Amino acid sequence: MHQKTRYNIRVAERKEVKVRVSRDHEHVEAFLLLLSDTAKRGAFVPQSFTYLRDMIRMLTERDMLRLRIA
């Protein structure tokens, strides 16, 4: 991990940020909207929402992906 990542994790722990695992469809949609906003600011093109929804569903079913909500 990068030093800044470790630093941000420690800051979140000090501020008692709660993190939980979710499979809720609403949280997946919130993630996709956040990705869209990030892509606009970062000037990159993300994968299509259809592709990402399918990938998230398949990987979650196989316990290969966990969506974490903070």
Short mmCIF file of C-alpha atoms in Angstrom, two decimals:
data_model
loop_
_atom_site.label_atom_id
_atom_site.label_comp_id
_atom_site.label_asym_id
_atom_site.label_seq_id
_atom_site.Cartn_x
_atom_site.Cartn_y
_atom_site.Cartn_z
CA MET A 1 0.00 0.00 0.00
CA HIS A 2 1.07 3.53 -0.62
CA GLN A 3 1.99 5.70 2.35
CA LYS A 4 -0.95 8.05 1.69
CA THR A 5 -3.36 5.08 1.67
CA ARG A 6 -2.08 3.89 5.03
CA TYR A 7 -2.36 7.43 6.36
CA ASN A 8 -5.97 7.75 5.17
CA ILE A 9 -6.88 4.42 6.78
CA ARG A 10 -5.48 5.60 10.12
CA VAL A 11 -7.34 8.92 9.84
CA ALA A 12 -10.60 7.05 9.16
CA GLU A 13 -9.98 4.81 12.19
CA ARG A 14 -9.38 7.86 14.41
CA LYS A 15 -12.60 9.45 13.14
CA GLU A 16 -14.41 6.14 13.79
CA VAL A 17 -15.61 5.72 10.21
CA LYS A 18 -17.77 2.59 10.06
CA VAL A 19 -17.28 0.23 7.12
CA ARG A 20 -19.65 -2.58 6.20
CA VAL A 21 -19.99 -5.09 3.39
CA SER A 22 -23.07 -4.74 1.21
CA ARG A 23 -24.74 -6.66 -1.60
CA ASP A 24 -27.67 -4.23 -1.73
CA HIS A 25 -28.65 -3.14 -5.25
CA GLU A 26 -29.04 0.47 -4.07
CA HIS A 27 -25.41 0.53 -2.90
CA VAL A 28 -24.21 -0.81 -6.25
CA GLU A 29 -26.11 2.00 -7.98
CA ALA A 30 -24.58 4.57 -5.60
CA PHE A 31 -21.12 3.17 -6.43
CA LEU A 32 -21.82 3.50 -10.16
CA LEU A 33 -22.92 7.12 -9.79
CA LEU A 34 -19.80 7.88 -7.75
CA LEU A 35 -17.69 6.22 -10.45
CA SER A 36 -19.39 8.34 -13.09
CA ASP A 37 -18.65 11.57 -11.19
CA THR A 38 -15.05 10.47 -10.62
CA ALA A 39 -14.63 9.67 -14.32
CA LYS A 40 -15.82 13.14 -15.28
CA ARG A 41 -13.37 14.82 -12.89
CA GLY A 42 -10.56 12.46 -13.84
CA ALA A 43 -11.20 12.72 -17.58
CA PHE A 44 -11.46 8.98 -18.19
CA VAL A 45 -14.19 6.76 -19.60
CA PRO A 46 -15.40 3.97 -17.28
CA GLN A 47 -16.81 0.65 -18.43
CA SER A 48 -20.54 0.70 -19.23
CA PHE A 49 -22.92 0.46 -16.28
CA THR A 50 -24.42 -2.71 -17.79
CA TYR A 51 -21.00 -4.37 -17.89
CA LEU A 52 -20.16 -3.26 -14.35
CA ARG A 53 -23.51 -4.39 -12.93
CA ASP A 54 -23.08 -7.82 -14.51
CA MET A 55 -19.48 -8.09 -13.32
CA ILE A 56 -20.37 -7.03 -9.77
CA ARG A 57 -23.26 -9.52 -9.68
CA MET A 58 -21.19 -12.44 -11.00
CA LEU A 59 -18.18 -11.78 -8.78
CA THR A 60 -20.34 -11.23 -5.70
CA GLU A 61 -22.18 -14.53 -6.31
CA ARG A 62 -18.79 -16.31 -6.43
CA ASP A 63 -17.63 -14.49 -3.29
CA MET A 64 -14.81 -12.87 -5.28
CA LEU A 65 -15.94 -9.28 -4.68
CA ARG A 66 -17.20 -7.41 -1.67
CA LEU A 67 -18.62 -3.91 -1.94
CA ARG A 68 -17.66 -1.93 1.13
CA ILE A 69 -19.68 1.07 2.24
CA ALA A 70 -18.14 3.66 4.56
#
